[in-house]
Short mmCIF file of C-alpha atoms and ligand atoms in Angstrom, two decimals:
data_model
loop_
_atom_site.label_atom_id
_atom_site.label_comp_id
_atom_site.label_asym_id
_atom_site.label_seq_id
_atom_site.Cartn_x
_atom_site.Cartn_y
_atom_site.Cartn_z
CA UNK A 1 0.00 0.00 0.00
CA UNK A 2 0.97 3.65 -0.42
CA UNK A 3 2.17 5.24 2.82
CA UNK A 4 0.04 8.32 2.24
CA UNK A 5 -3.60 8.10 3.19
CA UNK A 6 -6.25 10.79 3.35
CA UNK A 7 -8.49 10.68 6.41
CA UNK A 8 -12.04 11.17 5.17
CA UNK A 9 -13.58 12.92 8.16
CA UNK A 10 -14.40 16.44 9.26
CA UNK A 11 -14.69 15.35 12.91
CA UNK A 12 -11.63 16.56 14.86
CA UNK A 13 -12.24 14.02 17.63
CA UNK A 14 -11.87 11.20 15.12
CA UNK A 15 -8.83 12.85 13.50
CA UNK A 16 -7.03 12.97 16.87
CA UNK A 17 -7.77 9.34 17.75
CA UNK A 18 -7.13 7.84 14.31
CA UNK A 19 -3.98 9.77 13.46
CA UNK A 20 -2.42 9.04 16.87
CA UNK A 21 -2.79 5.33 16.14
CA UNK A 22 -1.92 5.32 12.41
CA UNK A 23 1.21 7.41 12.87
CA UNK A 24 2.70 4.57 14.94
CA UNK A 25 2.60 2.38 11.83
CA UNK A 26 4.57 4.53 9.41
CA UNK A 27 1.39 5.60 7.63
CA UNK A 28 1.34 9.28 6.71
CA UNK A 29 -2.16 10.51 7.47
CA UNK A 30 -3.35 13.65 5.71
CA UNK A 31 -6.57 15.39 6.76
CA UNK A 32 -9.15 15.79 4.00
CA UNK A 33 -9.10 19.54 4.64
CA UNK A 34 -5.63 19.58 2.95
CA UNK A 35 -7.48 18.75 -0.30
CA UNK A 36 -10.53 20.95 0.35
CA UNK A 37 -12.77 17.89 0.41
CA UNK A 38 -16.28 19.21 1.13
CA UNK A 39 -18.80 17.29 3.25
CA UNK A 40 -20.72 14.62 1.38
CA UNK A 41 -24.33 13.60 2.10
CA UNK A 42 -24.43 10.44 4.21
CA UNK A 43 -27.41 8.84 2.52
CA UNK A 44 -26.83 5.25 3.64
CA UNK A 45 -28.83 3.45 6.30
CA UNK A 46 -25.84 1.45 7.52
CA UNK A 47 -22.44 2.47 8.88
CA UNK A 48 -20.85 0.44 6.08
CA UNK A 49 -22.64 2.34 3.32
CA UNK A 50 -21.85 5.74 4.82
CA UNK A 51 -18.20 4.89 5.38
CA UNK A 52 -17.87 3.80 1.75
CA UNK A 53 -19.57 7.01 0.53
CA UNK A 54 -17.11 9.13 2.55
CA UNK A 55 -13.98 7.15 1.59
CA UNK A 56 -14.91 7.14 -2.11
CA UNK A 57 -15.59 10.89 -2.08
CA UNK A 58 -12.26 11.75 -0.40
CA UNK A 59 -10.28 9.37 -2.65
CA UNK A 60 -11.88 10.87 -5.75
CA UNK A 61 -11.04 14.46 -4.81
CA UNK A 62 -7.57 13.85 -3.33
CA UNK A 63 -6.38 11.18 -5.77
CA UNK A 64 -5.02 9.28 -2.74
CA UNK A 65 -6.14 6.15 -0.89
CA UNK A 66 -8.67 7.04 1.81
CA UNK A 67 -9.79 5.82 5.20
CA UNK A 68 -13.28 6.76 6.40
CA UNK A 69 -14.88 6.17 9.79
CA UNK A 70 -18.61 5.90 10.22
CA UNK A 71 -19.62 5.36 13.79
CA UNK A 72 -22.40 5.87 16.27
CA UNK A 73 -24.14 4.89 19.46
CA UNK A 74 -26.76 2.13 19.68
CA UNK A 75 -29.04 2.37 22.73
CA UNK A 76 -31.12 -0.75 23.41
CA UNK A 77 -34.03 1.00 25.16
CA UNK A 78 -34.37 3.29 22.14
CA UNK A 79 -34.49 0.40 19.65
CA UNK A 80 -30.97 1.14 18.47
CA UNK A 81 -31.26 4.93 18.14
CA UNK A 82 -29.44 7.20 17.52
CA UNK A 83 -27.43 4.70 15.40
CA UNK A 84 -26.34 6.04 12.01
CA UNK A 85 -27.98 9.35 12.94
CA UNK A 86 -25.79 9.86 16.04
CA UNK A 87 -24.07 13.02 14.72
CA UNK A 88 -27.41 14.68 13.91
CA UNK A 89 -29.66 13.17 16.62
CA UNK A 90 -30.78 16.59 17.90
CA UNK A 91 -31.25 17.97 14.36
CA UNK A 92 -29.23 19.21 11.41
CA UNK A 93 -27.34 21.85 13.43
CA UNK A 94 -26.78 19.63 16.44
CA UNK A 95 -23.55 19.81 18.40
CA UNK A 96 -22.25 17.29 20.94
CA UNK A 97 -24.00 18.96 23.89
CA UNK A 98 -27.37 19.14 22.12
CA UNK A 99 -27.11 15.47 21.16
CA UNK A 100 -26.29 14.49 24.75
CA UNK A 101 -29.23 16.53 26.11
CA UNK A 102 -31.53 14.97 23.52
CA UNK A 103 -30.44 11.45 24.42
CA UNK A 104 -30.77 11.98 28.18
CA UNK A 105 -34.26 13.41 27.62
CA UNK A 106 -35.24 10.49 25.38
CA UNK A 107 -34.15 7.98 28.04
CA UNK A 108 -35.72 9.91 30.94
CA UNK A 109 -36.06 7.72 34.02
CA UNK A 110 -35.47 4.51 32.05
CA UNK A 111 -33.41 2.12 34.16
CA UNK A 112 -32.40 -0.23 31.30
CA UNK A 113 -29.59 1.89 29.81
CA UNK A 114 -27.34 -0.57 27.99
CA UNK A 115 -25.66 0.77 24.86
CA UNK A 116 -22.67 0.30 22.60
CA UNK A 117 -20.57 2.35 20.24
CA UNK A 118 -19.99 0.97 16.74
CA UNK A 119 -17.19 1.92 14.41
CA UNK A 120 -16.84 0.91 10.78
CA UNK A 121 -13.57 1.77 9.09
CA UNK A 122 -13.27 1.56 5.32
CA UNK A 123 -10.05 1.72 3.33
CA UNK A 124 -10.25 2.34 -0.42
CA UNK A 125 -7.15 2.29 -2.61
CA UNK A 126 -8.88 4.61 -5.07
CA UNK A 127 -12.38 5.94 -5.76
CA UNK A 128 -13.33 2.98 -7.98
CA UNK A 129 -11.87 0.33 -5.66
CA UNK A 130 -14.26 -2.64 -6.01
CA UNK A 131 -12.86 -4.39 -2.92
CA UNK A 132 -12.69 -1.89 -0.06
CA UNK A 133 -11.30 -3.22 3.22
CA UNK A 134 -14.08 -3.02 5.81
CA UNK A 135 -13.44 -3.44 9.54
CA UNK A 136 -15.95 -3.05 12.34
CA UNK A 137 -15.99 -3.24 16.11
CA UNK A 138 -18.23 -2.36 19.04
CA UNK A 139 -17.68 -1.19 22.60
CA UNK A 140 -20.18 -2.04 25.35
CA UNK A 141 -21.37 0.28 28.08
CA UNK A 142 -24.35 2.07 29.50
CA UNK A 143 -25.75 5.57 29.42
CA UNK A 144 -25.28 7.54 32.64
CA UNK A 145 -27.82 10.03 34.00
CA UNK A 146 -25.30 12.87 34.33
CA UNK A 147 -22.20 13.93 32.38
CA UNK A 148 -18.76 13.04 33.67
CA UNK A 149 -15.33 13.80 32.17
CA UNK A 150 -13.99 16.22 29.58
CA UNK A 151 -11.86 14.05 27.27
CA UNK A 152 -12.93 12.55 23.96
CA UNK A 153 -15.90 13.89 22.00
CA UNK A 154 -19.52 13.17 21.11
CA UNK A 155 -21.37 11.05 23.67
CA UNK A 156 -18.24 10.17 25.70
CA UNK A 157 -19.34 12.12 28.83
CA UNK A 158 -22.46 9.91 29.20
CA UNK A 159 -20.99 6.54 28.12
CA UNK A 160 -20.04 4.42 31.14
CA UNK A 161 -17.57 1.84 29.94
CA UNK A 162 -18.44 -1.77 30.78
CA UNK A 163 -16.10 -3.10 33.45
CA UNK A 164 -14.78 0.34 34.39
CA UNK A 165 -16.20 2.75 36.90
CA UNK A 166 -15.93 5.79 34.64
CA UNK A 167 -17.16 7.27 31.40
CA UNK A 168 -15.14 7.24 28.21
CA UNK A 169 -14.65 11.00 28.67
CA UNK A 170 -12.64 10.21 31.81
CA UNK A 171 -10.11 8.12 29.87
CA UNK A 172 -6.98 9.55 28.27
CA UNK A 173 -6.76 9.31 24.47
CA UNK A 174 -4.32 6.41 24.85
CA UNK A 175 -6.55 4.55 27.32
CA UNK A 176 -9.60 5.02 25.09
CA UNK A 177 -7.76 3.95 21.92
CA UNK A 178 -6.56 0.77 23.62
CA UNK A 179 -10.11 -0.53 24.13
CA UNK A 180 -12.61 1.54 22.13
CA UNK A 181 -14.69 0.55 19.09
CA UNK A 182 -12.42 2.77 16.96
CA UNK A 183 -9.21 1.39 18.45
CA UNK A 184 -10.34 -2.21 17.87
CA UNK A 185 -11.47 -1.55 14.28
CA UNK A 186 -8.19 0.19 13.54
CA UNK A 187 -6.17 -2.73 14.90
CA UNK A 188 -8.00 -4.97 12.42
CA UNK A 189 -7.29 -2.53 9.58
CA UNK A 190 -3.60 -2.34 10.41
CA UNK A 191 -3.36 -6.15 10.39
CA UNK A 192 -4.85 -6.11 6.89
CA UNK A 193 -2.21 -3.58 5.83
CA UNK A 194 0.54 -5.69 7.33
CA UNK A 195 -0.79 -8.76 5.50
CA UNK A 196 -0.97 -6.83 2.23
CA UNK A 197 2.37 -5.04 2.53
P1 LIG B 201 -17.54 12.61 9.63
O1 LIG B 201 -18.77 12.06 8.95
O2 LIG B 201 -16.98 13.81 8.97
O3 LIG B 201 -16.51 11.54 9.88
P2 LIG B 201 -19.33 12.82 11.90
O4 LIG B 201 -19.18 13.30 13.31
O5 LIG B 201 -20.51 13.36 11.12
O6 LIG B 201 -17.97 13.12 11.11
P3 LIG B 201 -20.49 10.17 11.86
O7 LIG B 201 -21.52 10.49 10.86
O8 LIG B 201 -19.75 8.86 11.77
O9 LIG B 201 -19.34 11.26 11.90
O10 LIG B 201 -21.16 10.28 13.29
C1 LIG B 201 -20.56 9.71 14.39
C2 LIG B 201 -21.16 10.28 15.67
O11 LIG B 201 -21.25 9.23 16.63
C3 LIG B 201 -20.23 11.33 16.28
O12 LIG B 201 -20.54 12.63 15.81
C4 LIG B 201 -20.49 11.15 17.77
O13 LIG B 201 -21.65 11.86 18.12
C5 LIG B 201 -20.77 9.66 17.88
N1 LIG B 201 -19.52 8.92 18.18
C6 LIG B 201 -18.82 8.10 17.35
N2 LIG B 201 -17.71 7.65 17.94
C7 LIG B 201 -17.70 8.20 19.16
C8 LIG B 201 -16.80 8.16 20.24
O14 LIG B 201 -15.65 7.48 20.16
N3 LIG B 201 -17.10 8.83 21.35
C9 LIG B 201 -18.24 9.55 21.43
N4 LIG B 201 -19.13 9.68 20.46
C10 LIG B 201 -18.87 9.01 19.32
#
């Protein structure tokens, strides 16, 4: 594989986590902003479809291989919501805080609060790549009733990690990457690269 890869995301939280991990593997990660890649409509109903849409779009505009991340939170008591709509759960102009408030309101006094993050990573060698590499992983936890921690992004302040007595916003970037949905999916992707190299 080429050592240069464009990261097909506009989410700075993802950029920080993914580039920290990829840089350890001699892969030069370039943000899509370097190529003025505009946002693309995420019209899929699955993480896989949306990740492919984003990777294809960035590869087409940059002329480089691309990695895209489509991810989200699945809450059992909400029948899987917000799912693929996690980034825009509170509406088109939602930010992280509005999404958190919307989720806490939707759950109300509900005591069954199990949830998991999903991450799908797609690597495309070029925009017409007919065999993208697709890796996916989940991370179990439950939704808290109040926010705790300031690290991470998105729903991290209300995601209590299974087996730990803290939210994912109370973990350092390194601690989160070692066990998160994104960290696990990226480990799979790197093993593919090492097998292909
Ligand atoms: P790009 O499409 O540009 O990559 P995005 O934020 O719109 O950025 P997604 O459509 O994949 O990305 O939405 C993912 C949302 O899921 C993200 O905005 C968070 O709200 C949530 N999410 C995903 N991974 C998360 C994590 O590790 N911690 C907290 N929230 C996360």
